[in-house]
């Protein structure tokens, strides 16, 4: 009786370990295929006539396609790819990476242009701020936002010294009090 119980427990544990090993093997196979497809996308020449990844494919492949299009200079198609990843409102790791890449794409476009770069810098800063709202621990986004703020500083008109009155020049009026009531 005792031997049968030990064998039964050993058999159940063996089946659990075999199931876990099978699940890990399938996940490894899927990840290897996904990595091979991403490498193919990155190595393929992505020109102006690049074919898009179907919308039903993995989000990782869509991100890789958008990144390849951005690196190739096809910013309009890359913008559509990034927008497709962000339109669901999800803030998973893929969406965070898409926001980061989109912000960097706008900043690179702004650096490449001689005139009219301010709107691109503003779009890049906004995308990086959106990312930092979702993931405040992202130090790469903080660094890029700081660089963007140095390239295109924010307007500080509301806080300028010329527009603010000094404290001594302000008059405070309190209803119910006459000017001579207070010492």
PDB file of N, CA and C in Angstrom, residues 64-146:
ATOM      1  N   UNK A  64       8.109  45.982 -35.032  1.00  0.00           N
ATOM      2  CA  UNK A  64       9.334  45.828 -35.812  1.00  0.00           C
ATOM      3  C   UNK A  64       9.178  46.438 -37.207  1.00  0.00           C
ATOM      4  N   UNK A  65       8.005  46.254 -37.813  1.00  0.00           N
ATOM      5  CA  UNK A  65       7.756  46.832 -39.134  1.00  0.00           C
ATOM      6  C   UNK A  65       7.772  48.361 -39.070  1.00  0.00           C
ATOM      7  N   UNK A  66       7.126  48.941 -38.057  1.00  0.00           N
ATOM      8  CA  UNK A  66       7.090  50.397 -37.920  1.00  0.00           C
ATOM      9  C   UNK A  66       8.493  50.943 -37.663  1.00  0.00           C
ATOM     10  N   UNK A  67       9.278  50.249 -36.860  1.00  0.00           N
ATOM     11  CA  UNK A  67      10.651  50.685 -36.594  1.00  0.00           C
ATOM     12  C   UNK A  67      11.503  50.619 -37.853  1.00  0.00           C
ATOM     13  N   UNK A  68      11.335  49.562 -38.650  1.00  0.00           N
ATOM     14  CA  UNK A  68      12.089  49.445 -39.897  1.00  0.00           C
ATOM     15  C   UNK A  68      11.693  50.549 -40.882  1.00  0.00           C
ATOM     16  N   UNK A  69      10.412  50.865 -40.948  1.00  0.00           N
ATOM     17  CA  UNK A  69       9.961  51.942 -41.830  1.00  0.00           C
ATOM     18  C   UNK A  69      10.501  53.296 -41.369  1.00  0.00           C
ATOM     19  N   UNK A  70      10.543  53.491 -40.065  1.00  0.00           N
ATOM     20  CA  UNK A  70      11.067  54.745 -39.523  1.00  0.00           C
ATOM     21  C   UNK A  70      12.549  54.893 -39.837  1.00  0.00           C
ATOM     22  N   UNK A  71      13.299  53.822 -39.687  1.00  0.00           N
ATOM     23  CA  UNK A  71      14.737  53.869 -39.981  1.00  0.00           C
ATOM     24  C   UNK A  71      14.990  54.085 -41.465  1.00  0.00           C
ATOM     25  N   UNK A  72      14.076  53.583 -42.306  1.00  0.00           N
ATOM     26  CA  UNK A  72      14.233  53.741 -43.756  1.00  0.00           C
ATOM     27  C   UNK A  72      13.824  55.133 -44.217  1.00  0.00           C
ATOM     28  N   UNK A  73      13.204  55.923 -43.348  1.00  0.00           N
ATOM     29  CA  UNK A  73      12.804  57.273 -43.725  1.00  0.00           C
ATOM     30  C   UNK A  73      11.368  57.386 -44.190  1.00  0.00           C
ATOM     31  N   UNK A  74      10.619  56.313 -44.146  1.00  0.00           N
ATOM     32  CA  UNK A  74       9.213  56.324 -44.543  1.00  0.00           C
ATOM     33  C   UNK A  74       8.380  56.632 -43.299  1.00  0.00           C
ATOM     34  N   UNK A  75       8.387  57.897 -42.893  1.00  0.00           N
ATOM     35  CA  UNK A  75       7.795  58.298 -41.619  1.00  0.00           C
ATOM     36  C   UNK A  75       6.271  58.224 -41.623  1.00  0.00           C
ATOM     37  N   UNK A  76       5.642  58.441 -42.753  1.00  0.00           N
ATOM     38  CA  UNK A  76       4.181  58.375 -42.795  1.00  0.00           C
ATOM     39  C   UNK A  76       3.685  56.958 -42.540  1.00  0.00           C
ATOM     40  N   UNK A  77       4.326  55.983 -43.175  1.00  0.00           N
ATOM     41  CA  UNK A  77       3.929  54.589 -42.955  1.00  0.00           C
ATOM     42  C   UNK A  77       4.279  54.145 -41.539  1.00  0.00           C
ATOM     43  N   UNK A  78       5.407  54.621 -41.018  1.00  0.00           N
ATOM     44  CA  UNK A  78       5.785  54.283 -39.645  1.00  0.00           C
ATOM     45  C   UNK A  78       4.787  54.871 -38.657  1.00  0.00           C
ATOM     46  N   UNK A  79       4.325  56.088 -38.930  1.00  0.00           N
ATOM     47  CA  UNK A  79       3.336  56.722 -38.060  1.00  0.00           C
ATOM     48  C   UNK A  79       2.045  55.915 -38.035  1.00  0.00           C
ATOM     49  N   UNK A  80       1.634  55.394 -39.186  1.00  0.00           N
ATOM     50  CA  UNK A  80       0.431  54.548 -39.232  1.00  0.00           C
ATOM     51  C   UNK A  80       0.639  53.260 -38.439  1.00  0.00           C
ATOM     52  N   UNK A  81       1.828  52.701 -38.523  1.00  0.00           N
ATOM     53  CA  UNK A  81       2.117  51.485 -37.761  1.00  0.00           C
ATOM     54  C   UNK A  81       2.097  51.723 -36.266  1.00  0.00           C
ATOM     55  N   UNK A  82       2.720  52.818 -35.833  1.00  0.00           N
ATOM     56  CA  UNK A  82       2.710  53.143 -34.406  1.00  0.00           C
ATOM     57  C   UNK A  82       1.298  53.478 -33.929  1.00  0.00           C
ATOM     58  N   UNK A  83       0.549  54.199 -34.753  1.00  0.00           N
ATOM     59  CA  UNK A  83      -0.829  54.557 -34.376  1.00  0.00           C
ATOM     60  C   UNK A  83      -1.695  53.308 -34.246  1.00  0.00           C
ATOM     61  N   UNK A  84      -1.454  52.319 -35.085  1.00  0.00           N
ATOM     62  CA  UNK A  84      -2.196  51.064 -34.980  1.00  0.00           C
ATOM     63  C   UNK A  84      -1.927  50.339 -33.673  1.00  0.00           C
ATOM     64  N   UNK A  85      -0.721  50.493 -33.162  1.00  0.00           N
ATOM     65  CA  UNK A  85      -0.391  49.860 -31.883  1.00  0.00           C
ATOM     66  C   UNK A  85      -0.956  50.631 -30.694  1.00  0.00           C
ATOM     67  N   UNK A  86      -1.173  51.936 -30.881  1.00  0.00           N
ATOM     68  CA  UNK A  86      -1.614  52.779 -29.765  1.00  0.00           C
ATOM     69  C   UNK A  86      -3.113  53.009 -29.723  1.00  0.00           C
ATOM     70  N   UNK A  87      -3.835  52.697 -30.782  1.00  0.00           N
ATOM     71  CA  UNK A  87      -5.247  53.074 -30.852  1.00  0.00           C
ATOM     72  C   UNK A  87      -6.141  52.285 -29.911  1.00  0.00           C
ATOM     73  N   UNK A  88      -5.719  51.143 -29.430  1.00  0.00           N
ATOM     74  CA  UNK A  88      -6.553  50.350 -28.524  1.00  0.00           C
ATOM     75  C   UNK A  88      -6.576  50.916 -27.115  1.00  0.00           C
ATOM     76  N   UNK A  89      -5.703  51.847 -26.808  1.00  0.00           N
ATOM     77  CA  UNK A  89      -5.645  52.416 -25.478  1.00  0.00           C
ATOM     78  C   UNK A  89      -4.889  51.546 -24.491  1.00  0.00           C
ATOM     79  N   UNK A  90      -4.305  50.471 -24.964  1.00  0.00           N
ATOM     80  CA  UNK A  90      -3.535  49.598 -24.083  1.00  0.00           C
ATOM     81  C   UNK A  90      -2.211  50.269 -23.740  1.00  0.00           C
ATOM     82  N   UNK A  91      -1.704  49.976 -22.574  1.00  0.00           N
ATOM     83  CA  UNK A  91      -0.416  50.513 -22.164  1.00  0.00           C
ATOM     84  C   UNK A  91       0.502  49.378 -21.737  1.00  0.00           C
ATOM     85  N   UNK A  92       0.562  48.341 -22.580  1.00  0.00           N
ATOM     86  CA  UNK A  92       1.469  47.241 -22.307  1.00  0.00           C
ATOM     87  C   UNK A  92       2.875  47.625 -22.771  1.00  0.00           C
ATOM     88  N   UNK A  93       3.806  46.703 -22.684  1.00  0.00           N
ATOM     89  CA  UNK A  93       5.192  47.005 -23.043  1.00  0.00           C
ATOM     90  C   UNK A  93       5.344  47.369 -24.519  1.00  0.00           C
ATOM     91  N   UNK A  94       4.550  46.750 -25.369  1.00  0.00           N
ATOM     92  CA  UNK A  94       4.630  47.051 -26.800  1.00  0.00           C
ATOM     93  C   UNK A  94       4.152  48.476 -27.064  1.00  0.00           C
ATOM     94  N   UNK A  95       3.065  48.882 -26.431  1.00  0.00           N
ATOM     95  CA  UNK A  95       2.554  50.247 -26.606  1.00  0.00           C
ATOM     96  C   UNK A  95       3.536  51.266 -26.034  1.00  0.00           C
ATOM     97  N   UNK A  96       4.176  50.945 -24.927  1.00  0.00           N
ATOM     98  CA  UNK A  96       5.172  51.854 -24.358  1.00  0.00           C
ATOM     99  C   UNK A  96       6.361  52.000 -25.299  1.00  0.00           C
ATOM    100  N   UNK A  97       6.790  50.898 -25.890  1.00  0.00           N
ATOM    101  CA  UNK A  97       7.900  50.968 -26.843  1.00  0.00           C
ATOM    102  C   UNK A  97       7.487  51.746 -28.089  1.00  0.00           C
ATOM    103  N   UNK A  98       6.243  51.606 -28.510  1.00  0.00           N
ATOM    104  CA  UNK A  98       5.757  52.359 -29.667  1.00  0.00           C
ATOM    105  C   UNK A  98       5.741  53.853 -29.362  1.00  0.00           C
ATOM    106  N   UNK A  99       5.309  54.239 -28.165  1.00  0.00           N
ATOM    107  CA  UNK A  99       5.332  55.656 -27.777  1.00  0.00           C
ATOM    108  C   UNK A  99       6.756  56.192 -27.758  1.00  0.00           C
ATOM    109  N   UNK A 100       7.677  55.409 -27.218  1.00  0.00           N
ATOM    110  CA  UNK A 100       9.080  55.820 -27.159  1.00  0.00           C
ATOM    111  C   UNK A 100       9.638  56.016 -28.565  1.00  0.00           C
ATOM    112  N   UNK A 101       9.396  55.043 -29.435  1.00  0.00           N
ATOM    113  CA  UNK A 101       9.910  55.134 -30.801  1.00  0.00           C
ATOM    114  C   UNK A 101       9.249  56.273 -31.576  1.00  0.00           C
ATOM    115  N   UNK A 102       7.967  56.493 -31.344  1.00  0.00           N
ATOM    116  CA  UNK A 102       7.256  57.573 -32.022  1.00  0.00           C
ATOM    117  C   UNK A 102       7.798  58.934 -31.583  1.00  0.00           C
ATOM    118  N   UNK A 103       8.011  59.098 -30.276  1.00  0.00           N
ATOM    119  CA  UNK A 103       8.605  60.342 -29.783  1.00  0.00           C
ATOM    120  C   UNK A 103       9.991  60.578 -30.362  1.00  0.00           C
ATOM    121  N   UNK A 104      10.798  59.536 -30.420  1.00  0.00           N
ATOM    122  CA  UNK A 104      12.137  59.667 -30.986  1.00  0.00           C
ATOM    123  C   UNK A 104      12.092  59.958 -32.482  1.00  0.00           C
ATOM    124  N   UNK A 105      11.113  59.380 -33.184  1.00  0.00           N
ATOM    125  CA  UNK A 105      10.992  59.652 -34.613  1.00  0.00           C
ATOM    126  C   UNK A 105      10.687  61.130 -34.853  1.00  0.00           C
ATOM    127  N   UNK A 106       9.767  61.689 -34.067  1.00  0.00           N
ATOM    128  CA  UNK A 106       9.453  63.112 -34.197  1.00  0.00           C
ATOM    129  C   UNK A 106      10.673  63.970 -33.880  1.00  0.00           C
ATOM    130  N   UNK A 107      11.414  63.609 -32.850  1.00  0.00           N
ATOM    131  CA  UNK A 107      12.601  64.394 -32.489  1.00  0.00           C
ATOM    132  C   UNK A 107      13.670  64.317 -33.588  1.00  0.00           C
ATOM    133  N   UNK A 108      13.857  63.131 -34.162  1.00  0.00           N
ATOM    134  CA  UNK A 108      14.833  63.004 -35.257  1.00  0.00           C
ATOM    135  C   UNK A 108      14.408  63.806 -36.478  1.00  0.00           C
ATOM    136  N   UNK A 109      13.109  63.809 -36.774  1.00  0.00           N
ATOM    137  CA  UNK A 109      12.614  64.610 -37.896  1.00  0.00           C
ATOM    138  C   UNK A 109      12.839  66.096 -37.622  1.00  0.00           C
ATOM    139  N   UNK A 110      12.611  66.517 -36.390  1.00  0.00           N
ATOM    140  CA  UNK A 110      12.828  67.918 -36.035  1.00  0.00           C
ATOM    141  C   UNK A 110      14.289  68.308 -36.146  1.00  0.00           C
ATOM    142  N   UNK A 111      15.181  67.419 -35.767  1.00  0.00           N
ATOM    143  CA  UNK A 111      16.606  67.711 -35.892  1.00  0.00           C
ATOM    144  C   UNK A 111      17.049  67.781 -37.350  1.00  0.00           C
ATOM    145  N   UNK A 112      16.409  66.986 -38.206  1.00  0.00           N
ATOM    146  CA  UNK A 112      16.789  66.956 -39.618  1.00  0.00           C
ATOM    147  C   UNK A 112      16.302  68.185 -40.374  1.00  0.00           C
ATOM    148  N   UNK A 113      15.225  68.811 -39.904  1.00  0.00           N
ATOM    149  CA  UNK A 113      14.686  69.977 -40.598  1.00  0.00           C
ATOM    150  C   UNK A 113      15.349  71.247 -40.085  1.00  0.00           C
ATOM    151  N   UNK A 114      15.563  72.172 -40.995  1.00  0.00           N
ATOM    152  CA  UNK A 114      16.144  73.453 -40.612  1.00  0.00           C
ATOM    153  C   UNK A 114      15.074  74.433 -40.140  1.00  0.00           C
ATOM    154  N   UNK A 115      13.946  74.451 -40.840  1.00  0.00           N
ATOM    155  CA  UNK A 115      12.849  75.356 -40.476  1.00  0.00           C
ATOM    156  C   UNK A 115      11.603  74.539 -40.198  1.00  0.00           C
ATOM    157  N   UNK A 116      10.767  75.047 -39.325  1.00  0.00           N
ATOM    158  CA  UNK A 116       9.511  74.374 -39.017  1.00  0.00           C
ATOM    159  C   UNK A 116       9.673  73.150 -38.148  1.00  0.00           C
ATOM    160  N   UNK A 117      10.730  73.106 -37.343  1.00  0.00           N
ATOM    161  CA  UNK A 117      10.983  71.930 -36.516  1.00  0.00           C
ATOM    162  C   UNK A 117      10.274  71.994 -35.168  1.00  0.00           C
ATOM    163  N   UNK A 118       9.797  73.161 -34.781  1.00  0.00           N
ATOM    164  CA  UNK A 118       9.195  73.311 -33.448  1.00  0.00           C
ATOM    165  C   UNK A 118       7.966  72.417 -33.271  1.00  0.00           C
ATOM    166  N   UNK A 119       7.044  72.325 -34.236  1.00  0.00           N
ATOM    167  CA  UNK A 119       5.901  71.418 -34.034  1.00  0.00           C
ATOM    168  C   UNK A 119       6.323  69.955 -33.879  1.00  0.00           C
ATOM    169  N   UNK A 120       7.372  69.553 -34.587  1.00  0.00           N
ATOM    170  CA  UNK A 120       7.844  68.179 -34.453  1.00  0.00           C
ATOM    171  C   UNK A 120       8.434  67.942 -33.071  1.00  0.00           C
ATOM    172  N   UNK A 121       9.173  68.927 -32.559  1.00  0.00           N
ATOM    173  CA  UNK A 121       9.710  68.802 -31.201  1.00  0.00           C
ATOM    174  C   UNK A 121       8.573  68.723 -30.184  1.00  0.00           C
ATOM    175  N   UNK A 122       7.536  69.515 -30.388  1.00  0.00           N
ATOM    176  CA  UNK A 122       6.405  69.497 -29.457  1.00  0.00           C
ATOM    177  C   UNK A 122       5.689  68.144 -29.490  1.00  0.00           C
ATOM    178  N   UNK A 123       5.516  67.574 -30.694  1.00  0.00           N
ATOM    179  CA  UNK A 123       4.900  66.254 -30.794  1.00  0.00           C
ATOM    180  C   UNK A 123       5.760  65.193 -30.116  1.00  0.00           C
ATOM    181  N   UNK A 124       7.067  65.274 -30.329  1.00  0.00           N
ATOM    182  CA  UNK A 124       7.975  64.326 -29.686  1.00  0.00           C
ATOM    183  C   UNK A 124       7.940  64.436 -28.174  1.00  0.00           C
ATOM    184  N   UNK A 125       7.934  65.680 -27.669  1.00  0.00           N
ATOM    185  CA  UNK A 125       7.872  65.872 -26.220  1.00  0.00           C
ATOM    186  C   UNK A 125       6.554  65.346 -25.663  1.00  0.00           C
ATOM    187  N   UNK A 126       5.462  65.555 -26.389  1.00  0.00           N
ATOM    188  CA  UNK A 126       4.167  65.080 -25.907  1.00  0.00           C
ATOM    189  C   UNK A 126       4.123  63.559 -25.852  1.00  0.00           C
ATOM    190  N   UNK A 127       4.671  62.890 -26.851  1.00  0.00           N
ATOM    191  CA  UNK A 127       4.686  61.425 -26.844  1.00  0.00           C
ATOM    192  C   UNK A 127       5.533  60.899 -25.681  1.00  0.00           C
ATOM    193  N   UNK A 128       6.669  61.535 -25.427  1.00  0.00           N
ATOM    194  CA  UNK A 128       7.497  61.093 -24.311  1.00  0.00           C
ATOM    195  C   UNK A 128       6.816  61.362 -22.975  1.00  0.00           C
ATOM    196  N   UNK A 129       6.082  62.464 -22.872  1.00  0.00           N
ATOM    197  CA  UNK A 129       5.321  62.719 -21.643  1.00  0.00           C
ATOM    198  C   UNK A 129       4.214  61.682 -21.454  1.00  0.00           C
ATOM    199  N   UNK A 130       3.550  61.296 -22.553  1.00  0.00           N
ATOM    200  CA  UNK A 130       2.529  60.255 -22.459  1.00  0.00           C
ATOM    201  C   UNK A 130       3.139  58.945 -21.955  1.00  0.00           C
ATOM    202  N   UNK A 131       4.318  58.640 -22.447  1.00  0.00           N
ATOM    203  CA  UNK A 131       5.002  57.430 -22.004  1.00  0.00           C
ATOM    204  C   UNK A 131       5.360  57.525 -20.529  1.00  0.00           C
ATOM    205  N   UNK A 132       5.840  58.672 -20.096  1.00  0.00           N
ATOM    206  CA  UNK A 132       6.225  58.818 -18.695  1.00  0.00           C
ATOM    207  C   UNK A 132       5.020  58.794 -17.760  1.00  0.00           C
ATOM    208  N   UNK A 133       3.852  59.169 -18.247  1.00  0.00           N
ATOM    209  CA  UNK A 133       2.649  59.017 -17.428  1.00  0.00           C
ATOM    210  C   UNK A 133       2.325  57.539 -17.213  1.00  0.00           C
ATOM    211  N   UNK A 134       2.545  56.741 -18.244  1.00  0.00           N
ATOM    212  CA  UNK A 134       2.260  55.307 -18.146  1.00  0.00           C
ATOM    213  C   UNK A 134       3.377  54.548 -17.435  1.00  0.00           C
ATOM    214  N   UNK A 135       4.624  54.975 -17.643  1.00  0.00           N
ATOM    215  CA  UNK A 135       5.779  54.277 -17.057  1.00  0.00           C
ATOM    216  C   UNK A 135       6.778  55.309 -16.534  1.00  0.00           C
ATOM    217  N   UNK A 136       6.560  55.844 -15.336  1.00  0.00           N
ATOM    218  CA  UNK A 136       7.449  56.891 -14.822  1.00  0.00           C
ATOM    219  C   UNK A 136       8.869  56.413 -14.551  1.00  0.00           C
ATOM    220  N   UNK A 137       9.111  55.120 -14.525  1.00  0.00           N
ATOM    221  CA  UNK A 137      10.443  54.601 -14.257  1.00  0.00           C
ATOM    222  C   UNK A 137      11.307  54.485 -15.510  1.00  0.00           C
ATOM    223  N   UNK A 138      10.814  54.886 -16.661  1.00  0.00           N
ATOM    224  CA  UNK A 138      11.547  54.763 -17.921  1.00  0.00           C
ATOM    225  C   UNK A 138      12.580  55.886 -18.024  1.00  0.00           C
ATOM    226  N   UNK A 139      13.814  55.566 -17.698  1.00  0.00           N
ATOM    227  CA  UNK A 139      14.876  56.583 -17.662  1.00  0.00           C
ATOM    228  C   UNK A 139      15.305  57.007 -19.054  1.00  0.00           C
ATOM    229  N   UNK A 140      15.183  56.133 -20.035  1.00  0.00           N
ATOM    230  CA  UNK A 140      15.527  56.518 -21.404  1.00  0.00           C
ATOM    231  C   UNK A 140      14.572  57.603 -21.907  1.00  0.00           C
ATOM    232  N   UNK A 141      13.297  57.462 -21.606  1.00  0.00           N
ATOM    233  CA  UNK A 141      12.314  58.478 -22.012  1.00  0.00           C
ATOM    234  C   UNK A 141      12.566  59.787 -21.274  1.00  0.00           C
ATOM    235  N   UNK A 142      12.943  59.710 -20.004  1.00  0.00           N
ATOM    236  CA  UNK A 142      13.258  60.933 -19.250  1.00  0.00           C
ATOM    237  C   UNK A 142      14.451  61.662 -19.867  1.00  0.00           C
ATOM    238  N   UNK A 143      15.465  60.897 -20.218  1.00  0.00           N
ATOM    239  CA  UNK A 143      16.653  61.495 -20.818  1.00  0.00           C
ATOM    240  C   UNK A 143      16.313  62.151 -22.153  1.00  0.00           C
ATOM    241  N   UNK A 144      15.555  61.453 -22.991  1.00  0.00           N
ATOM    242  CA  UNK A 144      15.203  62.018 -24.297  1.00  0.00           C
ATOM    243  C   UNK A 144      14.309  63.240 -24.152  1.00  0.00           C
ATOM    244  N   UNK A 145      13.412  63.233 -23.165  1.00  0.00           N
ATOM    245  CA  UNK A 145      12.567  64.393 -22.928  1.00  0.00           C
ATOM    246  C   UNK A 145      13.411  65.579 -22.463  1.00  0.00           C
ATOM    247  N   UNK A 146      14.390  65.319 -21.627  1.00  0.00           N
ATOM    248  CA  UNK A 146      15.275  66.406 -21.186  1.00  0.00           C
ATOM    249  C   UNK A 146      16.073  66.982 -22.356  1.00  0.00           C
TER     250      UNK A 146
END
